[in-house]
PDB file of C-alpha atoms in Angstrom:
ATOM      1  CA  UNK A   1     -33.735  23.095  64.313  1.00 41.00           C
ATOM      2  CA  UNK A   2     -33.735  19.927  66.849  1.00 40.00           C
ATOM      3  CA  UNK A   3     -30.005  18.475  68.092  1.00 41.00           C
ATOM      4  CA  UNK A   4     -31.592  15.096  66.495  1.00 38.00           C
ATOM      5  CA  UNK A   5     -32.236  16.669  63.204  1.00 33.00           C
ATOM      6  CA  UNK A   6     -29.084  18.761  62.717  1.00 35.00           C
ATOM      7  CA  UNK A   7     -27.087  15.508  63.432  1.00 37.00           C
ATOM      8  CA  UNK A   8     -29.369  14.106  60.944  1.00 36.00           C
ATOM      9  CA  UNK A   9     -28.317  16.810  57.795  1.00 34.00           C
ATOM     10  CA  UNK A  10     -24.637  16.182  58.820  1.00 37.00           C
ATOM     11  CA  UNK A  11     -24.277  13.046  58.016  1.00 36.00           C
ATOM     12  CA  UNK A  12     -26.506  12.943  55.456  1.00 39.00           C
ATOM     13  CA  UNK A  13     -29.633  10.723  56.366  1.00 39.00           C
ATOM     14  CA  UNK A  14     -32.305  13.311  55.698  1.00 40.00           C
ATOM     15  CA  UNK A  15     -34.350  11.545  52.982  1.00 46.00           C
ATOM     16  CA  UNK A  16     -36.536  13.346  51.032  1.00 53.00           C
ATOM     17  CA  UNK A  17     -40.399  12.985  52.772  1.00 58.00           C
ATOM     18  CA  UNK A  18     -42.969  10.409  51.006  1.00 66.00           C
ATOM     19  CA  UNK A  19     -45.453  13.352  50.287  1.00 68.00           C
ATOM     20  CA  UNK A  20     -43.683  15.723  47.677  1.00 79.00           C
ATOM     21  CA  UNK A  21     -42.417  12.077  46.118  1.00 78.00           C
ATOM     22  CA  UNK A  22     -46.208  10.634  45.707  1.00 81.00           C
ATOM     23  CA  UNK A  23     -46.821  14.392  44.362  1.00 84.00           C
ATOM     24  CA  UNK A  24     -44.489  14.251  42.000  1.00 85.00           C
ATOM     25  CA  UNK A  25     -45.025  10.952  41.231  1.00 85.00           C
ATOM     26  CA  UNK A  26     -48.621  11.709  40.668  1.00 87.00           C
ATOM     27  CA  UNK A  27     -48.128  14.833  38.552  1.00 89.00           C
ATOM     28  CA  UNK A  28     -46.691  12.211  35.600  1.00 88.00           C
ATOM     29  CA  UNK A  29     -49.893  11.197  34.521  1.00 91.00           C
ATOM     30  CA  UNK A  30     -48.557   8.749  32.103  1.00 93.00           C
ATOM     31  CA  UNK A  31     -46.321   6.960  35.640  1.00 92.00           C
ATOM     32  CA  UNK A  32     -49.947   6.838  37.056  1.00 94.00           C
ATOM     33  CA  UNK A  33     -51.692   5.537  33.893  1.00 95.00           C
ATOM     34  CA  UNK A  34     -48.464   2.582  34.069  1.00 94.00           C
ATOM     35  CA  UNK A  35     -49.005   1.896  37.576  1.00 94.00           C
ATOM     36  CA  UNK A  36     -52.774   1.500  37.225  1.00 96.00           C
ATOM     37  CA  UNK A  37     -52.226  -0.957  34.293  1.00 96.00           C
ATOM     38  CA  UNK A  38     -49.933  -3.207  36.257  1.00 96.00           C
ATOM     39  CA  UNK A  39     -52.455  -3.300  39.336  1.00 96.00           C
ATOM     40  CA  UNK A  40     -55.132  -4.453  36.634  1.00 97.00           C
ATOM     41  CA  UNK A  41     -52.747  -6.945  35.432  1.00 96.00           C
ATOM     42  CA  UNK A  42     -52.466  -8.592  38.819  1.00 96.00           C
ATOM     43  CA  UNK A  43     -55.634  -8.169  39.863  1.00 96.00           C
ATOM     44  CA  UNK A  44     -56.608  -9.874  36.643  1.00 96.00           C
ATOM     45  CA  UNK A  45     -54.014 -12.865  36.972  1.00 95.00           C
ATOM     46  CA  UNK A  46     -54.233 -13.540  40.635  1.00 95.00           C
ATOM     47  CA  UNK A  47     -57.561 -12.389  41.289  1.00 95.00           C
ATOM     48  CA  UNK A  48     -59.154 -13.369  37.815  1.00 93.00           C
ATOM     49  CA  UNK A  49     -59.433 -16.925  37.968  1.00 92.00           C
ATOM     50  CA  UNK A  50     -61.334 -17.215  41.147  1.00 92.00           C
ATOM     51  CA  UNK A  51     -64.218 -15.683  39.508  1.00 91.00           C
ATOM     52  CA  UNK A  52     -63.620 -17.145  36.291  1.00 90.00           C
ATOM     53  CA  UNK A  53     -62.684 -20.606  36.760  1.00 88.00           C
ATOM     54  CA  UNK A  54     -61.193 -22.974  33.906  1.00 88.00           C
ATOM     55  CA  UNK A  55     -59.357 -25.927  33.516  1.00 86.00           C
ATOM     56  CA  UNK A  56     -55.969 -25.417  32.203  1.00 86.00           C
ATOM     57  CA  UNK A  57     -54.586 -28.771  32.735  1.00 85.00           C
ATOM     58  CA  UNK A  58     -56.569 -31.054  30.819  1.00 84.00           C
ATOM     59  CA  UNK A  59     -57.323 -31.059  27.113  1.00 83.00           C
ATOM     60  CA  UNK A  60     -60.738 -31.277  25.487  1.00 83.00           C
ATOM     61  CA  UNK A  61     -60.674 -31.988  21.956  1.00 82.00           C
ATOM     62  CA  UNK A  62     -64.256 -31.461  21.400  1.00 84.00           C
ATOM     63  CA  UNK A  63     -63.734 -27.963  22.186  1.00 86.00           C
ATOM     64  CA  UNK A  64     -60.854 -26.628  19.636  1.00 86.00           C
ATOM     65  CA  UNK A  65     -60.323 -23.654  18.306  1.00 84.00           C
ATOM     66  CA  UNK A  66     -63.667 -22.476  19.263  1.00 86.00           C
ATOM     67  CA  UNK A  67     -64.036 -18.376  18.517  1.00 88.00           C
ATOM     68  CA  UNK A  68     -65.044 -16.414  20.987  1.00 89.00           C
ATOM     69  CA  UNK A  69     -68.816 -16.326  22.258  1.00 87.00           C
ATOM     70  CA  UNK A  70     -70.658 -16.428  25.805  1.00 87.00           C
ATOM     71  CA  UNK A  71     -69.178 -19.556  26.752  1.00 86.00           C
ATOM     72  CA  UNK A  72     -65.551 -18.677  26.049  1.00 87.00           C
ATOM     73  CA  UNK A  73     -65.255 -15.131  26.124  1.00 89.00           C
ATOM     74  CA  UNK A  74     -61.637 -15.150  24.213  1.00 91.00           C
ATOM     75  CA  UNK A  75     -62.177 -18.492  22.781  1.00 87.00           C
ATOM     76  CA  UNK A  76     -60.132 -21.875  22.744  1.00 89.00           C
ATOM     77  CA  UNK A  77     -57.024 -23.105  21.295  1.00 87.00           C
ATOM     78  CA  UNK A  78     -55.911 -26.113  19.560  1.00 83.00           C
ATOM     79  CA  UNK A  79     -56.617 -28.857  22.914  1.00 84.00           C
ATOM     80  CA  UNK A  80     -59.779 -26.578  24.074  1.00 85.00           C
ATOM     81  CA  UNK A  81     -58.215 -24.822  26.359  1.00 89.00           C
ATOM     82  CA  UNK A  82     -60.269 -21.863  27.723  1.00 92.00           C
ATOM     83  CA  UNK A  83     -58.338 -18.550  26.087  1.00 92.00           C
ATOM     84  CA  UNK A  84     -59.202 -15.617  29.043  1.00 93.00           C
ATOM     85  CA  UNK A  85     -58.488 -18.081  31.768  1.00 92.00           C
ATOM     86  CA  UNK A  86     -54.911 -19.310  30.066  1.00 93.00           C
ATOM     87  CA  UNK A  87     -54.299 -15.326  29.323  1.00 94.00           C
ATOM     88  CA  UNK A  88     -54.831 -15.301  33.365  1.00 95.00           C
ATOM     89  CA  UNK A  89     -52.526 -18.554  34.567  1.00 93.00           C
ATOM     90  CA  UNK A  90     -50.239 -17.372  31.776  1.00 91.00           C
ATOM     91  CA  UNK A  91     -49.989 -14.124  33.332  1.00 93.00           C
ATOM     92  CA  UNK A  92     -49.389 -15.322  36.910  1.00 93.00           C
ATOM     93  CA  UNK A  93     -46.324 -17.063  35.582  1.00 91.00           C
ATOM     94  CA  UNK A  94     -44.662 -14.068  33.278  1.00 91.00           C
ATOM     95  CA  UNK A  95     -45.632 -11.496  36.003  1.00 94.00           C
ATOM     96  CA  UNK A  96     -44.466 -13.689  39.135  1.00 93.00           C
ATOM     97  CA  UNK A  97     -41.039 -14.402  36.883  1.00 91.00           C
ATOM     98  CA  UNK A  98     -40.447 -11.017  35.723  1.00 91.00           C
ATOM     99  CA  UNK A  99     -41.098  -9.427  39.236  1.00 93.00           C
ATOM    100  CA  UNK A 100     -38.959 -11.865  41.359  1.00 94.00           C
ATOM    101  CA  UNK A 101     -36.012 -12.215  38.391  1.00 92.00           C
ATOM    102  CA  UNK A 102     -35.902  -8.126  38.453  1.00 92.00           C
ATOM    103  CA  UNK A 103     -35.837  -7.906  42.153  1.00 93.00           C
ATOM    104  CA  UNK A 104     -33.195 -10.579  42.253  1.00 94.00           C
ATOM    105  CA  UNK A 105     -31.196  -8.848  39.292  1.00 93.00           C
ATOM    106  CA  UNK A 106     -30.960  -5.235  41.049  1.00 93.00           C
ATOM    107  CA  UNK A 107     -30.355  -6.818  44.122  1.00 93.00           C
ATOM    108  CA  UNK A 108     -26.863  -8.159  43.077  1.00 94.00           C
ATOM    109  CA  UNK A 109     -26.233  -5.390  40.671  1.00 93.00           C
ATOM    110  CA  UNK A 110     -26.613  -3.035  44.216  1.00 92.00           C
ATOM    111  CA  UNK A 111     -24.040  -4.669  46.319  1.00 91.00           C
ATOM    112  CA  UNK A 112     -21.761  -5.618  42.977  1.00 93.00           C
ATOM    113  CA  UNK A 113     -21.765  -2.578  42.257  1.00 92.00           C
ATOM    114  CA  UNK A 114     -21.792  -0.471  46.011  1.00 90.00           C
ATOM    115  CA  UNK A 115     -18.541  -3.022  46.816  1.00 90.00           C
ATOM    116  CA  UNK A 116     -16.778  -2.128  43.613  1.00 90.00           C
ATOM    117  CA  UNK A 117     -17.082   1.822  43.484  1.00 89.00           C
ATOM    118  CA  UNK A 118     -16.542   2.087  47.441  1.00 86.00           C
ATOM    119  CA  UNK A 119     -13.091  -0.501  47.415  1.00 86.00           C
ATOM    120  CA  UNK A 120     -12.003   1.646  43.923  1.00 84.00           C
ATOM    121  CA  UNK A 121      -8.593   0.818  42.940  1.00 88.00           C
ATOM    122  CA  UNK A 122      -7.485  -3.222  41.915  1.00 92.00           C
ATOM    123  CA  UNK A 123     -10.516  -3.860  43.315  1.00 91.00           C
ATOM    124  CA  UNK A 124     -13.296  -1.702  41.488  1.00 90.00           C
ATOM    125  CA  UNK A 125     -10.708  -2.594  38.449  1.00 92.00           C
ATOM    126  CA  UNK A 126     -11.273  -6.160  38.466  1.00 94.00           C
ATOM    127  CA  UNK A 127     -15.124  -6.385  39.309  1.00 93.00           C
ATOM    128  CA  UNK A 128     -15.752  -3.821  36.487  1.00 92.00           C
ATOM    129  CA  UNK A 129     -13.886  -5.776  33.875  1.00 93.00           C
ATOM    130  CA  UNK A 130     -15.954  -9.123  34.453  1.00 92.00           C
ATOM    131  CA  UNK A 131     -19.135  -6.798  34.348  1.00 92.00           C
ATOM    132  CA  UNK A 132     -17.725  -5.776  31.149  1.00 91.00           C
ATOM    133  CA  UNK A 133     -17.450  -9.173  29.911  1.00 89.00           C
ATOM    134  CA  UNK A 134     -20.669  -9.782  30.951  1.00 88.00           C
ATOM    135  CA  UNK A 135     -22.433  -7.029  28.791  1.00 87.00           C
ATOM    136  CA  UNK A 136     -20.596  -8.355  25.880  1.00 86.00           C
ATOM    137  CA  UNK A 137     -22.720 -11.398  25.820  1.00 84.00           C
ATOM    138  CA  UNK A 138     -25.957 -10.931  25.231  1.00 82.00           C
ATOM    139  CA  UNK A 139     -28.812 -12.200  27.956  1.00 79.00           C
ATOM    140  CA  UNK A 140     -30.644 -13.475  25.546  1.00 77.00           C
ATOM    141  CA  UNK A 141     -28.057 -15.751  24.034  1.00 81.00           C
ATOM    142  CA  UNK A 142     -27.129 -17.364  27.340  1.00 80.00           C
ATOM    143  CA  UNK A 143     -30.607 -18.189  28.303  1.00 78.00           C
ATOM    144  CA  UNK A 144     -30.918 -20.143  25.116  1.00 76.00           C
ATOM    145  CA  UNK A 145     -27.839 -22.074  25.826  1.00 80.00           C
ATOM    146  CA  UNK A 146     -29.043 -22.795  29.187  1.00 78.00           C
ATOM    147  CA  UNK A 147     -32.840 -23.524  28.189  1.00 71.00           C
ATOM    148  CA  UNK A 148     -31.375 -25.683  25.593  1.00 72.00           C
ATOM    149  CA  UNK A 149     -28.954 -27.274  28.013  1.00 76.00           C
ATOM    150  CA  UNK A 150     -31.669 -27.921  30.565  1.00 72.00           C
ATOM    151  CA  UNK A 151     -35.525 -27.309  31.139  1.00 70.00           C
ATOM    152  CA  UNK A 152     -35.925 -24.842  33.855  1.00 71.00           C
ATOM    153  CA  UNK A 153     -38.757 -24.328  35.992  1.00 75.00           C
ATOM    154  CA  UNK A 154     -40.638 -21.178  36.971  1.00 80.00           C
ATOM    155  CA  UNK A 155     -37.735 -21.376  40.068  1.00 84.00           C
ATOM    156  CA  UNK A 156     -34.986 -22.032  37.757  1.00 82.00           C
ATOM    157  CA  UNK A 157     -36.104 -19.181  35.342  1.00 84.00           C
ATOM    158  CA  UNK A 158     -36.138 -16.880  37.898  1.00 88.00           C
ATOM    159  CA  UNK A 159     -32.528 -17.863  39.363  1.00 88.00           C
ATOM    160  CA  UNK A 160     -31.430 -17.508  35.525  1.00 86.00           C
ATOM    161  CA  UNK A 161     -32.764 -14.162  34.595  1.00 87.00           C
ATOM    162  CA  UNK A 162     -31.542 -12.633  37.766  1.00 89.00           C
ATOM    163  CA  UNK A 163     -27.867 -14.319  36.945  1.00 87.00           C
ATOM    164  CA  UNK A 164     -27.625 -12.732  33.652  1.00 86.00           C
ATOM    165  CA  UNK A 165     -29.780  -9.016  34.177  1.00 88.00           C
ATOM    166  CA  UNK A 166     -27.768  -7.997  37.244  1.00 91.00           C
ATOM    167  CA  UNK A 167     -25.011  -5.904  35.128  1.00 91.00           C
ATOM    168  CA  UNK A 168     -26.517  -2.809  34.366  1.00 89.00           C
ATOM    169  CA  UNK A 169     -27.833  -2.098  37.776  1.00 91.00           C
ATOM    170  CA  UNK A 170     -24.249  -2.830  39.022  1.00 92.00           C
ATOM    171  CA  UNK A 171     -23.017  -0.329  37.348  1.00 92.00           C
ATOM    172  CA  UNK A 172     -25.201   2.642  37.956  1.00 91.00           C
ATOM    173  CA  UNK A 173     -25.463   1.698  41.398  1.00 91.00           C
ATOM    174  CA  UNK A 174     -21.214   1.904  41.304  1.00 91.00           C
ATOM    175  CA  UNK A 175     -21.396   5.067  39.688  1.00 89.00           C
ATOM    176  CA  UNK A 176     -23.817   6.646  42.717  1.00 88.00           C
ATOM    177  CA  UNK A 177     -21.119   5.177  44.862  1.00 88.00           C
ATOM    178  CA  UNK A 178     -18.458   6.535  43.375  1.00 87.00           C
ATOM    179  CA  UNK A 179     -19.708   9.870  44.091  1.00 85.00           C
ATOM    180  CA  UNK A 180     -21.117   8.983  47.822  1.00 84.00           C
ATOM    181  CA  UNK A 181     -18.184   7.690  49.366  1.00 82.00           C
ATOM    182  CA  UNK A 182     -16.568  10.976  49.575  1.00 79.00           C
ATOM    183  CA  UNK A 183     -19.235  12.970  51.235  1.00 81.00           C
ATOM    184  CA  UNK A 184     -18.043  14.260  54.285  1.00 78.00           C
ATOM    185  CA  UNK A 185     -20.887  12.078  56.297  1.00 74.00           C
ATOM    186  CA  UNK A 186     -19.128   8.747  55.131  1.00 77.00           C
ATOM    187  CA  UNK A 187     -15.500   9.950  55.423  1.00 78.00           C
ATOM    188  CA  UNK A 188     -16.322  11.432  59.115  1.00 79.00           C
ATOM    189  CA  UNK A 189     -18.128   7.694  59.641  1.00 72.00           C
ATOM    190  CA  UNK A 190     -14.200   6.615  58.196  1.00 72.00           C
ATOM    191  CA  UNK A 191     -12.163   9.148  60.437  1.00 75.00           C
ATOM    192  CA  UNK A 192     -14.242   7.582  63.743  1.00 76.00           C
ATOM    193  CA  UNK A 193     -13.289   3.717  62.986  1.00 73.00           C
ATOM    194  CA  UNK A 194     -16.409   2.743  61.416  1.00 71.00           C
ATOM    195  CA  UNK A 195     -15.914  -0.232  59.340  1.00 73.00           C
ATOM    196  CA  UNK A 196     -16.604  -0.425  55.543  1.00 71.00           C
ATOM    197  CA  UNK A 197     -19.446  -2.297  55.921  1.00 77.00           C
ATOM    198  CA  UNK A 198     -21.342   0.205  57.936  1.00 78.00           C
ATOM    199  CA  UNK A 199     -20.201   2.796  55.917  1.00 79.00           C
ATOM    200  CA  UNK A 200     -22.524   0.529  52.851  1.00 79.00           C
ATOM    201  CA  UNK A 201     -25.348  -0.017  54.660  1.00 78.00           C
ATOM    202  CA  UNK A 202     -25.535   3.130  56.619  1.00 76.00           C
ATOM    203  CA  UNK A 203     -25.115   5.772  54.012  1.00 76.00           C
ATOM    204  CA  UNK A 204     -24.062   4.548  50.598  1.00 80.00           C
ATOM    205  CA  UNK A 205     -27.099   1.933  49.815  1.00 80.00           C
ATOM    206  CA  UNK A 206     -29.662   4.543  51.653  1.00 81.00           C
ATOM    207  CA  UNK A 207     -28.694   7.376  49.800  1.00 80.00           C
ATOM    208  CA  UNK A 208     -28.713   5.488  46.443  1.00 83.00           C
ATOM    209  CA  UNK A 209     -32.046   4.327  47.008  1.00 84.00           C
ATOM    210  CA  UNK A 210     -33.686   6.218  43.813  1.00 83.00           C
ATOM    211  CA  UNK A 211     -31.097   4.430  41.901  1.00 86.00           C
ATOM    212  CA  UNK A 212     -31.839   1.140  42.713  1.00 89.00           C
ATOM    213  CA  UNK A 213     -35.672   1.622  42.868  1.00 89.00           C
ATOM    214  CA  UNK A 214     -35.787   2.790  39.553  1.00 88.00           C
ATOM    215  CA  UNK A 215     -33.465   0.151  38.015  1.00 89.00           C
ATOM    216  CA  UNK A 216     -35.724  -2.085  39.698  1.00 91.00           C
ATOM    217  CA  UNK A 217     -39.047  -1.095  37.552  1.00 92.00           C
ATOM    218  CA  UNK A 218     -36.658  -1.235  34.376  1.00 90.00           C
ATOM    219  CA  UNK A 219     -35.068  -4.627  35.201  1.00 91.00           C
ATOM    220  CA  UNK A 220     -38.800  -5.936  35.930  1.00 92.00           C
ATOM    221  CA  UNK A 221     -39.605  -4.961  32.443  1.00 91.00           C
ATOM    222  CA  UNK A 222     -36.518  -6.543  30.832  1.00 90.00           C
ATOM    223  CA  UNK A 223     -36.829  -9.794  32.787  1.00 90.00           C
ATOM    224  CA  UNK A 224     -40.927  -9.852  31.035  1.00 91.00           C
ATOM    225  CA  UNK A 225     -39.918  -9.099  27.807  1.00 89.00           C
ATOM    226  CA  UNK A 226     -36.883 -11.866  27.786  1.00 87.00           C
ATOM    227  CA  UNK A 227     -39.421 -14.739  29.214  1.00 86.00           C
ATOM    228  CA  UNK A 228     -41.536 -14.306  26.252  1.00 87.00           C
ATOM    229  CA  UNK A 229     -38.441 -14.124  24.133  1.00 84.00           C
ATOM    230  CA  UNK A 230     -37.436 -17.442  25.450  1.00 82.00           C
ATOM    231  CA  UNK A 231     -41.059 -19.120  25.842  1.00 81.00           C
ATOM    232  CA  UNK A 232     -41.894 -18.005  22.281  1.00 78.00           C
ATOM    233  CA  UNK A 233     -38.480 -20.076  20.908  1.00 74.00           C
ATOM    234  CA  UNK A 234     -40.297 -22.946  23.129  1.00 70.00           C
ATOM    235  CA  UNK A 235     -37.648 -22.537  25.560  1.00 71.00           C
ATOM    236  CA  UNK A 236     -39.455 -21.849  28.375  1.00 73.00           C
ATOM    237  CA  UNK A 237     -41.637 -22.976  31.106  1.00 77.00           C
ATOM    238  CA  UNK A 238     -42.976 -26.477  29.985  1.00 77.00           C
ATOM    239  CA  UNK A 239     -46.828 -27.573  29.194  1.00 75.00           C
ATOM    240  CA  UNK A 240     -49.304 -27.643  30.846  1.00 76.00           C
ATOM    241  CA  UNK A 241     -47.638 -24.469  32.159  1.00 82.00           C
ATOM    242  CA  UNK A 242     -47.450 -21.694  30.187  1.00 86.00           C
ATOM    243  CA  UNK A 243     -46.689 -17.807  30.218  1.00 89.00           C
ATOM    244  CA  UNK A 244     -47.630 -15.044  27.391  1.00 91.00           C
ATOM    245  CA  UNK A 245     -44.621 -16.174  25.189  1.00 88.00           C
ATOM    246  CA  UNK A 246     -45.816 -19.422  24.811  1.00 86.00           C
ATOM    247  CA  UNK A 247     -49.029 -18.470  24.506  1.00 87.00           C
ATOM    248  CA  UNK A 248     -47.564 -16.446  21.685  1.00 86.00           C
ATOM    249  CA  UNK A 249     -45.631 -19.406  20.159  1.00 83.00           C
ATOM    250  CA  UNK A 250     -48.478 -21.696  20.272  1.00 81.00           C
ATOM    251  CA  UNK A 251     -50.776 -19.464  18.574  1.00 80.00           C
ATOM    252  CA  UNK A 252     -48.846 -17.925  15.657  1.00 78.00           C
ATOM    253  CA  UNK A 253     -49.360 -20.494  13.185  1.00 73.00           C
ATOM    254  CA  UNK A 254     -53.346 -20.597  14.270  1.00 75.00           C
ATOM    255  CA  UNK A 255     -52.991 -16.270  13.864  1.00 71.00           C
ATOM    256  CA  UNK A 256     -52.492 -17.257   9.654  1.00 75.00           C
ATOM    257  CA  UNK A 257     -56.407 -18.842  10.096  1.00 77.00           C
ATOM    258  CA  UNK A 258     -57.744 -16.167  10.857  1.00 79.00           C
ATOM    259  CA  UNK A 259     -57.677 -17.387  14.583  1.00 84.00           C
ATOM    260  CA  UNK A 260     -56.561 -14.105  16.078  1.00 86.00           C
ATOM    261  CA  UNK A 261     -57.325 -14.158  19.795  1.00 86.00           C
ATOM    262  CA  UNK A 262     -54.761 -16.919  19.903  1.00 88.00           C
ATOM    263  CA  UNK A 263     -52.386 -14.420  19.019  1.00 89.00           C
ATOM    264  CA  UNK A 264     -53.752 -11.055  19.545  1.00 90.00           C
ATOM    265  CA  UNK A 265     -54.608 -10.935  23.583  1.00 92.00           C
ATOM    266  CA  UNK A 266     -51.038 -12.246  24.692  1.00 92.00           C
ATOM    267  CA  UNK A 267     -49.437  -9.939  22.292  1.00 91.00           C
ATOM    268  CA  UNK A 268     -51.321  -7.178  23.934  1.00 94.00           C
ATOM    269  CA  UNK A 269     -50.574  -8.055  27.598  1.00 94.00           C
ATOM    270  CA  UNK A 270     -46.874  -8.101  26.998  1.00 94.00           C
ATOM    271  CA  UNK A 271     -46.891  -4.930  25.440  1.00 94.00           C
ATOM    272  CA  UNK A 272     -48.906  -3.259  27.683  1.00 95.00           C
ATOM    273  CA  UNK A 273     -47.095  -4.499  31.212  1.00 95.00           C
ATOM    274  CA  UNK A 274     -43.853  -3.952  29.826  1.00 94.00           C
ATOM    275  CA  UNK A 275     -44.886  -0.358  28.282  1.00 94.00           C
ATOM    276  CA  UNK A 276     -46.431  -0.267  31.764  1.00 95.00           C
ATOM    277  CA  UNK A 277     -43.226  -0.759  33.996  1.00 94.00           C
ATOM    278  CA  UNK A 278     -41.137   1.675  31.731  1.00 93.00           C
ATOM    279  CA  UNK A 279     -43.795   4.137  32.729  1.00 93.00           C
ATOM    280  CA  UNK A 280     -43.210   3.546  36.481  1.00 93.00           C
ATOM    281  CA  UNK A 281     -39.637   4.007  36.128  1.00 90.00           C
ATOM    282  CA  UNK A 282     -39.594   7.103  34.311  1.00 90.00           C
ATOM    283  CA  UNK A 283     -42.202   8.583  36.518  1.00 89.00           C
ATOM    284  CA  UNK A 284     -39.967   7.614  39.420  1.00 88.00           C
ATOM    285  CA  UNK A 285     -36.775   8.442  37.933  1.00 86.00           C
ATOM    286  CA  UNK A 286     -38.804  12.329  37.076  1.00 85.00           C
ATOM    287  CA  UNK A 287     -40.040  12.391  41.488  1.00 84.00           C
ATOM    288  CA  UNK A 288     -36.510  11.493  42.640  1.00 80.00           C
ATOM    289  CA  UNK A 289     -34.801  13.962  40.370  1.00 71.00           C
ATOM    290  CA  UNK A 290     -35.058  17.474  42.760  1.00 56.00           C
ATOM    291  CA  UNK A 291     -31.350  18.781  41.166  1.00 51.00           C
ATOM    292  CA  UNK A 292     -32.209  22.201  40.106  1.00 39.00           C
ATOM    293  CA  UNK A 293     -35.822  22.428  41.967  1.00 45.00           C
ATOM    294  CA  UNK A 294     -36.646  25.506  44.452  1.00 39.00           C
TER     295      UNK A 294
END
């Protein structure tokens, strides 16, 4: 074994290689089916509507509630609006706002909770109570107050749902570090005047890496589901805009009518993505997990 690598296994910054991860990963068919669902998704959203272009701005009342046929493959709803290309700009609003919200939300959970289990003591004390009192209330409850309060854009829902999904992440991220900072690669880092800072970004965040990335997949999920919870209680983003909530909200009375691909397509998406993402994260939570391999 190399000088370079041995110094590498003492102080603990061998990660494990990308190749028996993707082969893990790959063995969980039910990961793979998740992942190739989302890439369909945003293919579909992003991609979609250049091929299939419709007008989801203006109304056109001679065109309501039209069922599906060659014209309008999913139909129209009550202004005429075309219902495959609205399940597509819908879709690039719930996917953009659940990605970036989730990414925002584990990143603050990660250094909440990597400050707070490396400082321990007063310290750790104090941050954990206020995540505490955090979990107490429920996310949903204080994006009503705030949607109520104020009208948010697709910026200001993001900014929201990362504010009030970072708690859970923060504390399994504190609970990696709780066990990290007393390896002997961080306390020798410690023992030769390396800072606390250092000691975060060089070994505890690396080394909790599966943590985070798989809180991140579950967080992305979350931060889906709780757009359409607010967007169905018309809470949301604001028409013309819409996401698959709203879609959802809009179409329910029409569903009654017998109008079901109001109703029935967004209801599928949401369930799908979000059954999707859980996938992911369970198929990445199974590749990182090697305790006990050979």
């Amino acid at each position: 074994m190399s000088g370079r690598v041995e110094t590498a296994v003492r102080w603990g910054l061998v990660a494990q290689s990308p190749a028996p991860l993707r082969a893990r990963f790959a063995r969980n068919r039910l990961a793979i089916a998740g992942l190739s669902v989302v890439v369909l998704f945003l293919i579909f959203c992003f991609i979609g509507p250049l091929l299939y272009s419709t007008d989801q701005t203006h109304t056109d009342l001679t065109q309501v509630n039209l069922p599906p046929s060659a014209a309008h493959w999913l139909g129209t709803d009550a202004v005429g609006h075309d219902q495959l290309g609205r399940l597509m700009y819908g879709g690039q609003v719930s996917l953009l706002v659940g990605l970036t919200a989730g990414v925002l939300a584990t990143v603050i959970g990660t250094l909440w909770g990597a400050v707070a289990g490396y400082a321990g003591g007063w310290v750790d004390a104090v941050m954990m109570r206020v995540v505490d009192a955090g979990i107490a209330i429920p996310a949903l409850f204080i994006l009503l107050v705030v949607s109520a309060i104020t009208s948010p854009g697709t910026p200001g829902l993001i900014v929201i749902l990362g504010l009030v999904s970072w708690l859970v992440p923060s504390r399994l991220v504190r609970a990696e570090t709780l066990t990290l900072k007393n390896r002997d690669y961080v306390l020798t880092l410690r023992a030769t005047g390396g800072t606390h800072g250092r000691a975060i970004r060089r070994h505890i965040l690396p080394n909790s890496v599966s943590t985070i990335v798989v809180a991140a997949t579950f967080q992305i999920a979350d931060a889906i589901l709780l757009v359409a919870y607010v967007s169905y209680l018309g809470l949301g983003v604001q028409p013309p805009k819409t996401d698959w909530g709203g879609m959802l909200s809009a179409g329910l009375t029409a569903a009654y009518s017998g109008r079901w691909w109001l109703i029935v397509p967004p209801g599928l998406a949401i369930i799908l993505v979000v059954c999707a993402f859980n996938a992911i994260g369970d198929g990445l939570r199974d590749a990182f997990d090697v305790k006990g391999r050979g």
